[in-house]
mmCIF file of C-alpha atoms in Angstrom:
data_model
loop_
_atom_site.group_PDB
_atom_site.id
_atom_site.type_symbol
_atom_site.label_atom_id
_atom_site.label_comp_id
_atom_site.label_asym_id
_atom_site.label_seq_id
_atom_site.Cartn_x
_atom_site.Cartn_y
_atom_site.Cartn_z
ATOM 1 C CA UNK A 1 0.000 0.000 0.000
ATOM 2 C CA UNK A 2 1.429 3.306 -1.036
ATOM 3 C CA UNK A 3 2.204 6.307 1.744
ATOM 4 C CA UNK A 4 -0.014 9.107 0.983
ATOM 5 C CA UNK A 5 1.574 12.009 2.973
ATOM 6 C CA UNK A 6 -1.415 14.065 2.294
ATOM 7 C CA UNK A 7 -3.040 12.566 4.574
ATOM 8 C CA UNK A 8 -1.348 14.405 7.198
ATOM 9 C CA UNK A 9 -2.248 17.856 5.093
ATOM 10 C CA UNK A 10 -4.891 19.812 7.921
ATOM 11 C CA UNK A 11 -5.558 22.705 6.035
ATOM 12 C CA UNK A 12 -7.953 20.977 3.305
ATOM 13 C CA UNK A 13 -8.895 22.914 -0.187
ATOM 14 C CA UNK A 14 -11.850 22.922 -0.966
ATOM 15 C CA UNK A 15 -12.799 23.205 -4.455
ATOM 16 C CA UNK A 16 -13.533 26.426 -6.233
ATOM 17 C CA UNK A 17 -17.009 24.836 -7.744
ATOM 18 C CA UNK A 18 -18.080 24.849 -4.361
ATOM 19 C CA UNK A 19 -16.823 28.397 -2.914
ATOM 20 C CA UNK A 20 -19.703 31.195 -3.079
ATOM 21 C CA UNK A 21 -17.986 34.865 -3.742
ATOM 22 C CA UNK A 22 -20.181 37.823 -1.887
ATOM 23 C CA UNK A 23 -20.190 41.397 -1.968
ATOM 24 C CA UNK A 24 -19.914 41.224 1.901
ATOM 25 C CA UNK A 25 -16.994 38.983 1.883
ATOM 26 C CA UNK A 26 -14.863 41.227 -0.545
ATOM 27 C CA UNK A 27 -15.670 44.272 1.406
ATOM 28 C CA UNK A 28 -14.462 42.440 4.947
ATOM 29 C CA UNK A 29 -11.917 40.969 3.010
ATOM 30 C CA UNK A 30 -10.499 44.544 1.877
ATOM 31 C CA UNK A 31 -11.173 45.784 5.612
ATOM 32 C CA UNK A 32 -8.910 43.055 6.980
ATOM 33 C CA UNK A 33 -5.954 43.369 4.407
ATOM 34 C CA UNK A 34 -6.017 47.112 5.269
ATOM 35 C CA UNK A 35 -5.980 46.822 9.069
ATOM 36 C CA UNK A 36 -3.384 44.316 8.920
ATOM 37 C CA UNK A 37 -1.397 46.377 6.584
ATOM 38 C CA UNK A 38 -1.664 49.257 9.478
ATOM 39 C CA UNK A 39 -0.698 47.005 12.340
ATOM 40 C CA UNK A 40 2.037 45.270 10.422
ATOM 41 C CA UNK A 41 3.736 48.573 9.688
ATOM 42 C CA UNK A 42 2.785 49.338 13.191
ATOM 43 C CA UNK A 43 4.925 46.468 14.206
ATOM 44 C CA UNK A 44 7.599 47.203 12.020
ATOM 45 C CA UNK A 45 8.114 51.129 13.452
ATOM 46 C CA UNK A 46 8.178 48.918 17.216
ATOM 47 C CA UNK A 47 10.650 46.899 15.670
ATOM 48 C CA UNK A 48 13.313 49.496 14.427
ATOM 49 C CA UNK A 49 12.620 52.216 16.791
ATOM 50 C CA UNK A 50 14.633 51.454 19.787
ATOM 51 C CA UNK A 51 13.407 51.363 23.648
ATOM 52 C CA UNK A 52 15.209 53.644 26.092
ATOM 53 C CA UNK A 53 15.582 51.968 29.472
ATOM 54 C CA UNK A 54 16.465 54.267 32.599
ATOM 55 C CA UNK A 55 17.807 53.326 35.277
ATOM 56 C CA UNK A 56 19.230 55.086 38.324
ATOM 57 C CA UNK A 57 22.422 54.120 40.717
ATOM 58 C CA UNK A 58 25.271 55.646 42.507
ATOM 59 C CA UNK A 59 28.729 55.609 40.871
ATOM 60 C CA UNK A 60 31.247 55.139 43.319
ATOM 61 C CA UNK A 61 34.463 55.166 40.799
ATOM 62 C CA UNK A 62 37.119 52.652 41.036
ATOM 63 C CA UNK A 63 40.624 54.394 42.304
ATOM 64 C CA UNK A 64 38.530 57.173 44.215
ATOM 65 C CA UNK A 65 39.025 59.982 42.039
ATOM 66 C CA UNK A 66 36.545 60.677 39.520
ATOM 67 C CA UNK A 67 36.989 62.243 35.956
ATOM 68 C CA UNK A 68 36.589 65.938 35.122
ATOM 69 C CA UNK A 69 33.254 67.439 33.619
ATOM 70 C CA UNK A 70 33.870 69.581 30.518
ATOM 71 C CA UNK A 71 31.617 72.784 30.504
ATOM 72 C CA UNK A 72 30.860 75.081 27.669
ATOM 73 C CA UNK A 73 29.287 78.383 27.803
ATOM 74 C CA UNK A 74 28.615 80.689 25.504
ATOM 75 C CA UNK A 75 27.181 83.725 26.701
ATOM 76 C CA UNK A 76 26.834 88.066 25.473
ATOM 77 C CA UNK A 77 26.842 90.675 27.776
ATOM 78 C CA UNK A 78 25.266 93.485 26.362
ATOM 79 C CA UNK A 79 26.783 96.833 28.208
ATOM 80 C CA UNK A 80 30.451 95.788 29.317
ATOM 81 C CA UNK A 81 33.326 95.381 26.557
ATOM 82 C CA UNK A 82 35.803 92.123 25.780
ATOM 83 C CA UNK A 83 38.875 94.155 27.710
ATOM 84 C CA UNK A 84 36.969 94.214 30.922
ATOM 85 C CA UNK A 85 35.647 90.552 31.247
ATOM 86 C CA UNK A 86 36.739 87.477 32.130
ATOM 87 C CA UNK A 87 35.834 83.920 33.537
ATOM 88 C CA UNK A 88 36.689 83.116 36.915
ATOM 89 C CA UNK A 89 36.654 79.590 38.255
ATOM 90 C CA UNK A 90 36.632 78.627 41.650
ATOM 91 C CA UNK A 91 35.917 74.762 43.854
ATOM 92 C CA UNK A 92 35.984 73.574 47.462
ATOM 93 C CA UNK A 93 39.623 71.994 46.378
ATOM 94 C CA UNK A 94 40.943 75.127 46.304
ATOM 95 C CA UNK A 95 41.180 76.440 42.979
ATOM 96 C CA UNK A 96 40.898 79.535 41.640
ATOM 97 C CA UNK A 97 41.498 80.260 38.395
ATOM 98 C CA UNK A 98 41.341 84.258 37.559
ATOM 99 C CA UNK A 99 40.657 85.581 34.132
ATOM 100 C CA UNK A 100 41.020 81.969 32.912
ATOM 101 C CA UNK A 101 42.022 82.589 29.143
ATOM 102 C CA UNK A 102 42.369 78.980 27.556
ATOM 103 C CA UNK A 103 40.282 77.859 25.168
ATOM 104 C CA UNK A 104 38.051 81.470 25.462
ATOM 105 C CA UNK A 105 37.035 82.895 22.748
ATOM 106 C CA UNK A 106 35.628 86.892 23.367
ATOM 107 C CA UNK A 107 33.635 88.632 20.056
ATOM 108 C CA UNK A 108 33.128 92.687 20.558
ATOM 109 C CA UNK A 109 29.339 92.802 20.177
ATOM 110 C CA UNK A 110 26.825 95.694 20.020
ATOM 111 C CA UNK A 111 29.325 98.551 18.426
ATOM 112 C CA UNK A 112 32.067 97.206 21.078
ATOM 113 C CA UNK A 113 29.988 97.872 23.972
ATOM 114 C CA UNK A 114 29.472 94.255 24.330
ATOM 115 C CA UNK A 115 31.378 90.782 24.624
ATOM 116 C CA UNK A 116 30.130 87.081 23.054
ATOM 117 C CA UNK A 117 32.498 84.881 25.124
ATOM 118 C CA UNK A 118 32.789 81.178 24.099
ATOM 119 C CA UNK A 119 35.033 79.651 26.853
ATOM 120 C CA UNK A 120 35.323 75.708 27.434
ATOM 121 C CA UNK A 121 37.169 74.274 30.516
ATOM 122 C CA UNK A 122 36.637 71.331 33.005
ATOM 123 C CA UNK A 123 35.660 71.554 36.277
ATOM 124 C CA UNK A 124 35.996 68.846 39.568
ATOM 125 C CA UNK A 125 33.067 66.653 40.673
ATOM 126 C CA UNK A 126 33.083 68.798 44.088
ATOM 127 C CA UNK A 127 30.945 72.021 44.848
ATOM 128 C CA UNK A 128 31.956 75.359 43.125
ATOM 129 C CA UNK A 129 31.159 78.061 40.911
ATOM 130 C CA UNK A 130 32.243 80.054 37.560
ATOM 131 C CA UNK A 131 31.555 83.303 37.059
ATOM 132 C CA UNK A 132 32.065 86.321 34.402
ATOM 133 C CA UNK A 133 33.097 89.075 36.107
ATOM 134 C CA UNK A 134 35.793 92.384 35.888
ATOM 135 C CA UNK A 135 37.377 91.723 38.652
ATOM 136 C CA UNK A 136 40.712 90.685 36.945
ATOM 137 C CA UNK A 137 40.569 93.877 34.973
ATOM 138 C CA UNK A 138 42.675 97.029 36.176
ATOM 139 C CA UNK A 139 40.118 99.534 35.497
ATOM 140 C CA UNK A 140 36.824 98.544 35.743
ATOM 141 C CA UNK A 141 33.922 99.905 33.454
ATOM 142 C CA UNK A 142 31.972 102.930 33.886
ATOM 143 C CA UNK A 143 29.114 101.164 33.254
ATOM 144 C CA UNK A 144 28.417 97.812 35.418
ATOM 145 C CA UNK A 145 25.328 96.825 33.808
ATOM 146 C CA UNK A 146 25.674 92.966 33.679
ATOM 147 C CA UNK A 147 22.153 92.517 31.518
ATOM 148 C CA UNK A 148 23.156 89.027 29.096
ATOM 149 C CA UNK A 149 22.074 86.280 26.950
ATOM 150 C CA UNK A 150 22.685 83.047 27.094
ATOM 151 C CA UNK A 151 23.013 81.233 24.200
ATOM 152 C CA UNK A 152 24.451 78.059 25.289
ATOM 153 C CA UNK A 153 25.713 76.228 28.592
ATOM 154 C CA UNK A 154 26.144 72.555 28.669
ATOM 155 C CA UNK A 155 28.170 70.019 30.966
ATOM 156 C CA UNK A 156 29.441 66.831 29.439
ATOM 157 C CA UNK A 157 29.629 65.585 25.951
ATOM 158 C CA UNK A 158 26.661 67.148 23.731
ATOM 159 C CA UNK A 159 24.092 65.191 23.010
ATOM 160 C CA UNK A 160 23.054 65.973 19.245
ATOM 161 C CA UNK A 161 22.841 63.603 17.239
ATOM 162 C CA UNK A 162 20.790 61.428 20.093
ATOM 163 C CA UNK A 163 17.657 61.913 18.595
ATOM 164 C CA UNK A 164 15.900 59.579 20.500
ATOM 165 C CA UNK A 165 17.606 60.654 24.163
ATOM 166 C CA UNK A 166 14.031 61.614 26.390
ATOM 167 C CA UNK A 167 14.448 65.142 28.242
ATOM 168 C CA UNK A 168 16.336 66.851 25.814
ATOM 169 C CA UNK A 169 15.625 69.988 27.413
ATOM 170 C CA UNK A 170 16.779 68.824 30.839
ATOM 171 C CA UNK A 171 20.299 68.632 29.456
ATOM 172 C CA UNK A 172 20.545 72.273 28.254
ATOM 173 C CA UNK A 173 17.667 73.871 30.086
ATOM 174 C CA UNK A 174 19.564 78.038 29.670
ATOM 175 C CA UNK A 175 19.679 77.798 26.253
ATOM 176 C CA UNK A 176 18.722 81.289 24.417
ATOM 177 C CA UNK A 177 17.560 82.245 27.855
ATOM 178 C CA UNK A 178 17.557 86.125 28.171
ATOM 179 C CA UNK A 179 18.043 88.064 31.013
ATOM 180 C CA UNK A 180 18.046 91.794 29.384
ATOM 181 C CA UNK A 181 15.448 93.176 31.272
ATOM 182 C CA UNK A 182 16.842 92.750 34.895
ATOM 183 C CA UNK A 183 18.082 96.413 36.429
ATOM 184 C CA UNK A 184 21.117 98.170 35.741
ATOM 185 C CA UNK A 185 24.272 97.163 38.839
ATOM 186 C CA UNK A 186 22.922 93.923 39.725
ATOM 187 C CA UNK A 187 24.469 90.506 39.939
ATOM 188 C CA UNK A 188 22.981 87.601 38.547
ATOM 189 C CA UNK A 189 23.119 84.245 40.748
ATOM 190 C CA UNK A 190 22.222 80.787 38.741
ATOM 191 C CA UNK A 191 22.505 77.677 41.116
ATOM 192 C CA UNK A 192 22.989 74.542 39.412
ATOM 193 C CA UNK A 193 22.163 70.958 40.657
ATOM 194 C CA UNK A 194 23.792 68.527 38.016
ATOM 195 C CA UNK A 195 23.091 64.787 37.374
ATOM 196 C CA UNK A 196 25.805 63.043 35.871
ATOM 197 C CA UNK A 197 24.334 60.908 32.938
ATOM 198 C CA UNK A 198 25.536 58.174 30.794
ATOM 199 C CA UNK A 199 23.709 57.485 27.681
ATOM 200 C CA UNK A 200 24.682 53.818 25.825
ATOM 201 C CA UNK A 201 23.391 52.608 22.431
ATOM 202 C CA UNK A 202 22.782 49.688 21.172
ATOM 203 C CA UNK A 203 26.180 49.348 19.452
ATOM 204 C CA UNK A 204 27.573 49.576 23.342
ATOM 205 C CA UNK A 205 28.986 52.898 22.718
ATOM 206 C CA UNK A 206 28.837 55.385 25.495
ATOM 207 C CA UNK A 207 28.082 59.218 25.668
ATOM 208 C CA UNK A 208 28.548 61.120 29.231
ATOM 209 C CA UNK A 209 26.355 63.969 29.033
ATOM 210 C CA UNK A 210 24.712 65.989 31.782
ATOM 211 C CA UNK A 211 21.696 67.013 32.875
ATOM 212 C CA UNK A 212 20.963 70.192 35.180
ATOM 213 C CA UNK A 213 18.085 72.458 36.694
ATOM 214 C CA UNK A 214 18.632 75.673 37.615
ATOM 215 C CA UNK A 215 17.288 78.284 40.380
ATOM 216 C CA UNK A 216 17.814 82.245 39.489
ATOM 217 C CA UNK A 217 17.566 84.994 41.776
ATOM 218 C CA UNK A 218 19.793 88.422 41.825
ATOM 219 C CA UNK A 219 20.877 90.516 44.300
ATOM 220 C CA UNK A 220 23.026 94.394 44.972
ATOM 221 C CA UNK A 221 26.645 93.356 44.721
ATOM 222 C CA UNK A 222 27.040 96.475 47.014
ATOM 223 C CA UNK A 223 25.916 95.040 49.702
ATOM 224 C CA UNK A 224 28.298 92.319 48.998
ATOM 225 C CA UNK A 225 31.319 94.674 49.208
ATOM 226 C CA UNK A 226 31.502 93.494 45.590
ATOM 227 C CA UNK A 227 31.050 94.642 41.757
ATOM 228 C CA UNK A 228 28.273 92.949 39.589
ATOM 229 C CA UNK A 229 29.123 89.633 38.016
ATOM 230 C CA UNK A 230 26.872 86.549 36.305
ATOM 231 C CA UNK A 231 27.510 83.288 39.082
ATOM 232 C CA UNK A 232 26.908 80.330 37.946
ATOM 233 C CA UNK A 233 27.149 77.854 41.591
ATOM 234 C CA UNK A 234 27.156 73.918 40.879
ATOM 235 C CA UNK A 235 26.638 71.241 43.169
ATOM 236 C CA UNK A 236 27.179 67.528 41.337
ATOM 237 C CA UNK A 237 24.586 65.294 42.755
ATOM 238 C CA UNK A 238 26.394 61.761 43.844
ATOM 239 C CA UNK A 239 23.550 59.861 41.878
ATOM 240 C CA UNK A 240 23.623 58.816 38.062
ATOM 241 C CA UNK A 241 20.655 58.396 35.352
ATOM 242 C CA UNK A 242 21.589 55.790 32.854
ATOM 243 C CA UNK A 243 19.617 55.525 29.487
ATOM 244 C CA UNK A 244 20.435 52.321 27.453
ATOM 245 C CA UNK A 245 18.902 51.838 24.234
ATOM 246 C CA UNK A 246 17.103 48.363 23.801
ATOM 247 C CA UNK A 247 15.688 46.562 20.703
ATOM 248 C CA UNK A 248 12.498 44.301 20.499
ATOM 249 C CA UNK A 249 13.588 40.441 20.116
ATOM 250 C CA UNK A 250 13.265 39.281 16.733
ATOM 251 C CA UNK A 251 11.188 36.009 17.995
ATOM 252 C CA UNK A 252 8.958 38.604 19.507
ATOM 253 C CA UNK A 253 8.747 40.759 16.262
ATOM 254 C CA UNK A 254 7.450 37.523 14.390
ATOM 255 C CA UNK A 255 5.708 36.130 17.271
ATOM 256 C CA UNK A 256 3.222 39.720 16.766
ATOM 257 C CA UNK A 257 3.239 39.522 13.665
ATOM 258 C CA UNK A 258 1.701 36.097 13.293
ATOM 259 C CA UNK A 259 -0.433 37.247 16.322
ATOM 260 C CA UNK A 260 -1.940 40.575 14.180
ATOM 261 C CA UNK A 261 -2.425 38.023 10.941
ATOM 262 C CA UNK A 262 -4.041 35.313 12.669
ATOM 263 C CA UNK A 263 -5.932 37.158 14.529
ATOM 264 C CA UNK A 264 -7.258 39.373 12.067
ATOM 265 C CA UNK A 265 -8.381 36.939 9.735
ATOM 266 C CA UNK A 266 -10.053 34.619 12.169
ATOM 267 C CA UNK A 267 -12.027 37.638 13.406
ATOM 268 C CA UNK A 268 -13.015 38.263 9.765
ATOM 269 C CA UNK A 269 -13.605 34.985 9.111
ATOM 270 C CA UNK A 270 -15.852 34.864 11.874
ATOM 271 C CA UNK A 271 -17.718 38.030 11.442
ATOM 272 C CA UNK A 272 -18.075 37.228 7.438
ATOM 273 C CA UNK A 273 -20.239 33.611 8.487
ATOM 274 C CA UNK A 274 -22.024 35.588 11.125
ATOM 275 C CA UNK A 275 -22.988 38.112 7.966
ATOM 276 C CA UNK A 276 -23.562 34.868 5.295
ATOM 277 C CA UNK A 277 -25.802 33.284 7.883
ATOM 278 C CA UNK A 278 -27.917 35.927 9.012
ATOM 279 C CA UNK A 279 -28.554 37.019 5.085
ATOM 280 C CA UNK A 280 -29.101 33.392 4.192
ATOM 281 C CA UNK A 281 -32.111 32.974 7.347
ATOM 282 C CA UNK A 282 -33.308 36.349 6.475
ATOM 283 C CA UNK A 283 -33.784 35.227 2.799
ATOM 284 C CA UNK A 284 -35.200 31.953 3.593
ATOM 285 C CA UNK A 285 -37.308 33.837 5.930
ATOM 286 C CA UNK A 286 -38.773 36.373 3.161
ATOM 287 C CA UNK A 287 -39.548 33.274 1.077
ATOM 288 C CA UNK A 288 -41.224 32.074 3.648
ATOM 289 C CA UNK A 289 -43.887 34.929 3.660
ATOM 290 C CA UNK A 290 -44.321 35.482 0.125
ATOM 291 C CA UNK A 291 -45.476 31.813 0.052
#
């Protein structure tokens, strides 16, 4: 006796001769291909977009001393020229750095009235403060007017490019932030609370930006015994935010896929045969009264 191996064939055809074609069916029919057309690209976007896990932990580093944070500002004050200004930097280690000059970049602005400064440095994991200021210049200005725009202060590596990084804000929250319309002879006091970050993709490589808030508030510098500057006072919190990018499992990818198939056309299935039968009993049932 000869092995059929159709035998073992559970999804039978059925003849065409004895298939019935409905206006009903092709409209569910076209219904179904489009919502599973929808979800499937649905399903796709999951697929390639990737998930950003946070977690949060303290970093405790290895040998006990813990790398520098790179800061960039960029900043214009309006009313005080380039040969007056100048960044100070100061920390609870015992630096002070006055006038610091390297990598600072200072762009007369406003008819040389005014000074862009660009400056980027590194400052300690430890409580501090930067600050532009005259108070390395000889002769200070006749006018003390500290009135400025921000254009740009970051800690960390930058995170462009990271389009998919949540809180983008949080990372540069002074960014075109204008303070022009403060009074004349005041200083301007920004304390910062930093959160060091570390933001990995799925390739494993790592970015170390950082995220801050900021409180503002100013105050006379002559009650201060002082001339007016722009503060900027940090405080590194001791606790880290880490984003890692994840990617949906391909098993689970096909797994939801065969799901939103399936599923859809069993639902249609079903839904067509409810339609067939109830037009089929409501046919019978008119032929039944005209007889």
């Amino acid at each position: 006796m000869q092995f059929d191996i159709r035998r073992f064939d559970i999804y039978r055809k059925v003849p065409k001769d004895l298939t019935q074609p409905t206006n009903t069916g092709a409209a569910i029919s076209l219904i179904c291909i489009s919502f599973i057309s929808t979800l499937l690209l649905i399903e796709l976007y999951d697929f390639i977009t990737p998930d950003i896990v946070s977690e949060l932990y303290v970093d405790i580093p290895e040998s006990g001393v813990a790398e520098r944070v790179p800061v960039n500002i960029d900043i214009s004050i309006i009313e005080i020229g380039c040969q007056y200004l100048g960044i100070d930097i100061q920390d609870d280690l015992g630096r002070h750095d006055l006038a610091f000059h390297e990598n600072t970049v200072k762009i007369p602005e406003n008819g040389d009235r005014g000074c862009r400064i660009n400056a980027t440095f590194s400052i300690a994991r430890v409580p501090g403060n930067f600050h532009v200021s005259t108070h390395a210049a000889q002769i200070q200005p006749p006018n003390g007017n500290m009135k400025h725009v921000i254009h740009e202060l970051t800690f960390g590596d930058t995170v462009k490019g990271f389009k998919q990084i949540p809180n983008r804000r949080a990372f540069r929250p002074l960014r075109r932030f204008n303070n022009t319309d403060r009074p004349p002879h005041t200083s301007h006091d920004y304390s910062l609370k930093i959160v060091p970050t570390i933001y990995e993709n799925r390739g494993g490589q790592r970015r170390y930006p950082f995220q801050f808030t900021f409180f503002y508030r100013e105050f006379n510098p002559n009650h201060h015994g002082g001339v007016p500057a722009i503060w900027f006072r940090y405080d590194i919190m001791p606790i880290t935010v880490k984003y890692t990018e994840h990617r949906q499992k391909l098993y689970t990818f096909i797994t939801s896929i065969c799901a939103v198939v399936g599923g859809s056309f069993t639902v249609a299935s079903i839904l067509d045969s409810i339609i067939f039968t109830a037009s089929e009993l409501f046919k019978k049932f008119e032929l039944g009264k005209m007889t």
